[in-house]
mmCIF file of C-alpha atoms in Angstrom:
data_model
loop_
_atom_site.group_PDB
_atom_site.id
_atom_site.type_symbol
_atom_site.label_atom_id
_atom_site.label_comp_id
_atom_site.label_asym_id
_atom_site.label_seq_id
_atom_site.Cartn_x
_atom_site.Cartn_y
_atom_site.Cartn_z
ATOM 1 C CA MET A 1 -6.192 -3.474 -14.418
ATOM 2 C CA VAL A 2 -6.376 -2.338 -10.808
ATOM 3 C CA LYS A 3 -3.148 -1.862 -8.830
ATOM 4 C CA ILE A 4 -2.329 -1.397 -5.160
ATOM 5 C CA ARG A 5 0.534 1.077 -4.996
ATOM 6 C CA LEU A 6 1.980 4.065 -3.166
ATOM 7 C CA LYS A 7 0.792 7.655 -3.565
ATOM 8 C CA LYS A 8 3.404 10.228 -2.567
ATOM 9 C CA MET A 9 2.449 12.797 0.067
ATOM 10 C CA GLY A 10 4.446 14.913 2.497
ATOM 11 C CA THR A 11 6.965 17.625 1.810
ATOM 12 C CA LYS A 12 10.401 17.942 0.299
ATOM 13 C CA LYS A 13 12.867 15.608 2.059
ATOM 14 C CA ARG A 14 10.066 14.352 4.368
ATOM 15 C CA PRO A 15 8.197 11.779 2.267
ATOM 16 C CA ASP A 16 5.017 10.087 3.397
ATOM 17 C CA TYR A 17 3.087 7.663 1.274
ATOM 18 C CA ARG A 18 -0.460 6.355 1.213
ATOM 19 C CA ILE A 19 -1.216 2.822 0.096
ATOM 20 C CA VAL A 20 -3.955 3.254 -2.489
ATOM 21 C CA VAL A 21 -6.008 1.262 -4.972
ATOM 22 C CA LEU A 22 -6.262 2.788 -8.450
ATOM 23 C CA GLU A 23 -6.323 1.988 -12.149
ATOM 24 C CA ALA A 24 -2.898 1.150 -13.565
ATOM 25 C CA SER A 25 -3.327 3.736 -16.327
ATOM 26 C CA LYS A 26 -3.850 6.612 -13.851
ATOM 27 C CA PRO A 27 -0.908 8.803 -12.738
ATOM 28 C CA ARG A 28 0.796 8.105 -9.406
ATOM 29 C CA ASP A 29 -0.839 11.053 -7.635
ATOM 30 C CA GLY A 30 -4.134 10.865 -9.515
ATOM 31 C CA ALA A 31 -7.632 10.106 -8.258
ATOM 32 C CA THR A 32 -7.833 6.890 -6.251
ATOM 33 C CA ILE A 33 -10.505 4.249 -5.837
ATOM 34 C CA GLU A 34 -9.698 3.717 -2.150
ATOM 35 C CA GLU A 35 -6.963 4.510 0.372
ATOM 36 C CA ILE A 36 -6.156 1.469 2.492
ATOM 37 C CA GLY A 37 -3.085 2.485 4.485
ATOM 38 C CA GLN A 38 -0.034 4.621 5.115
ATOM 39 C CA TYR A 39 3.733 4.192 4.881
ATOM 40 C CA HIS A 40 6.219 6.477 6.658
ATOM 41 C CA PRO A 41 9.779 5.499 5.605
ATOM 42 C CA LEU A 42 11.472 7.854 8.093
ATOM 43 C CA ALA A 43 9.603 6.536 11.153
ATOM 44 C CA ALA A 44 10.981 4.010 13.632
ATOM 45 C CA GLU A 45 11.276 0.448 12.328
ATOM 46 C CA GLY A 46 8.143 -0.949 14.011
ATOM 47 C CA SER A 47 5.805 1.902 13.112
ATOM 48 C CA GLN A 48 6.625 2.558 9.460
ATOM 49 C CA SER A 49 3.437 1.189 7.978
ATOM 50 C CA SER A 50 -0.194 0.641 8.834
ATOM 51 C CA PHE A 51 -2.929 -0.648 6.574
ATOM 52 C CA ASN A 52 -6.461 -1.991 6.693
ATOM 53 C CA GLU A 53 -5.847 -5.717 6.398
ATOM 54 C CA GLU A 54 -9.450 -6.606 5.543
ATOM 55 C CA ARG A 55 -9.606 -4.141 2.648
ATOM 56 C CA ALA A 56 -6.202 -5.296 1.367
ATOM 57 C CA LYS A 57 -7.419 -8.913 1.394
ATOM 58 C CA TYR A 58 -10.588 -7.869 -0.428
ATOM 59 C CA TRP A 59 -8.777 -6.008 -3.196
ATOM 60 C CA ILE A 60 -6.287 -8.846 -3.688
ATOM 61 C CA SER A 61 -9.178 -11.341 -3.863
ATOM 62 C CA VAL A 62 -10.899 -9.386 -6.645
ATOM 63 C CA GLY A 63 -7.705 -9.252 -8.724
ATOM 64 C CA ALA A 64 -5.837 -6.088 -7.728
ATOM 65 C CA GLN A 65 -2.082 -6.471 -8.186
ATOM 66 C CA PRO A 66 0.203 -4.979 -5.488
ATOM 67 C CA THR A 67 3.501 -3.461 -6.616
ATOM 68 C CA GLU A 68 6.792 -4.915 -5.346
ATOM 69 C CA ILE A 69 7.166 -2.248 -2.637
ATOM 70 C CA VAL A 70 3.594 -2.766 -1.430
ATOM 71 C CA LYS A 71 4.182 -6.546 -1.346
ATOM 72 C CA LYS A 72 7.145 -5.930 0.985
ATOM 73 C CA ILE A 73 5.052 -3.644 3.196
ATOM 74 C CA PHE A 74 2.280 -6.250 3.360
ATOM 75 C CA ARG A 75 4.811 -8.991 4.192
ATOM 76 C CA GLN A 76 6.224 -6.879 7.050
ATOM 77 C CA GLY A 77 2.670 -6.386 8.312
ATOM 78 C CA GLY A 78 1.968 -10.126 8.238
ATOM 79 C CA LEU A 79 -0.016 -10.396 5.003
ATOM 80 C CA ALA A 80 1.138 -12.605 2.111
ATOM 81 C CA ALA A 81 0.910 -11.462 -1.516
ATOM 82 C CA ASP A 82 -2.037 -13.814 -2.110
ATOM 83 C CA GLY A 83 -4.023 -12.245 0.756
ATOM 84 C CA THR A 84 -3.437 -14.918 3.389
ATOM 85 C CA LYS A 85 -2.269 -14.156 6.913
ATOM 86 C CA ILE A 86 1.369 -14.949 7.730
ATOM 87 C CA THR A 87 1.768 -16.593 11.131
ATOM 88 C CA LYS A 88 5.065 -16.155 12.906
#
């Protein structure tokens, strides 16, 4: 099974994460299939995350399952868990 989840980067007490696509059986910081975005939890509220919406839609359409945290990040960015665009 393919998952969309966070890969931890950054330094001690200054975490940065990348939103990545990888096999569920691989370790968190293991080799990835594709990197589709970034998440900076310590940044200002409007600029915490950025991701390639087209690639996220593609991976969701072929069956990749986002984790709960990634679902929240996608929702904040205007993308529903099923890959459709959220209009405000």
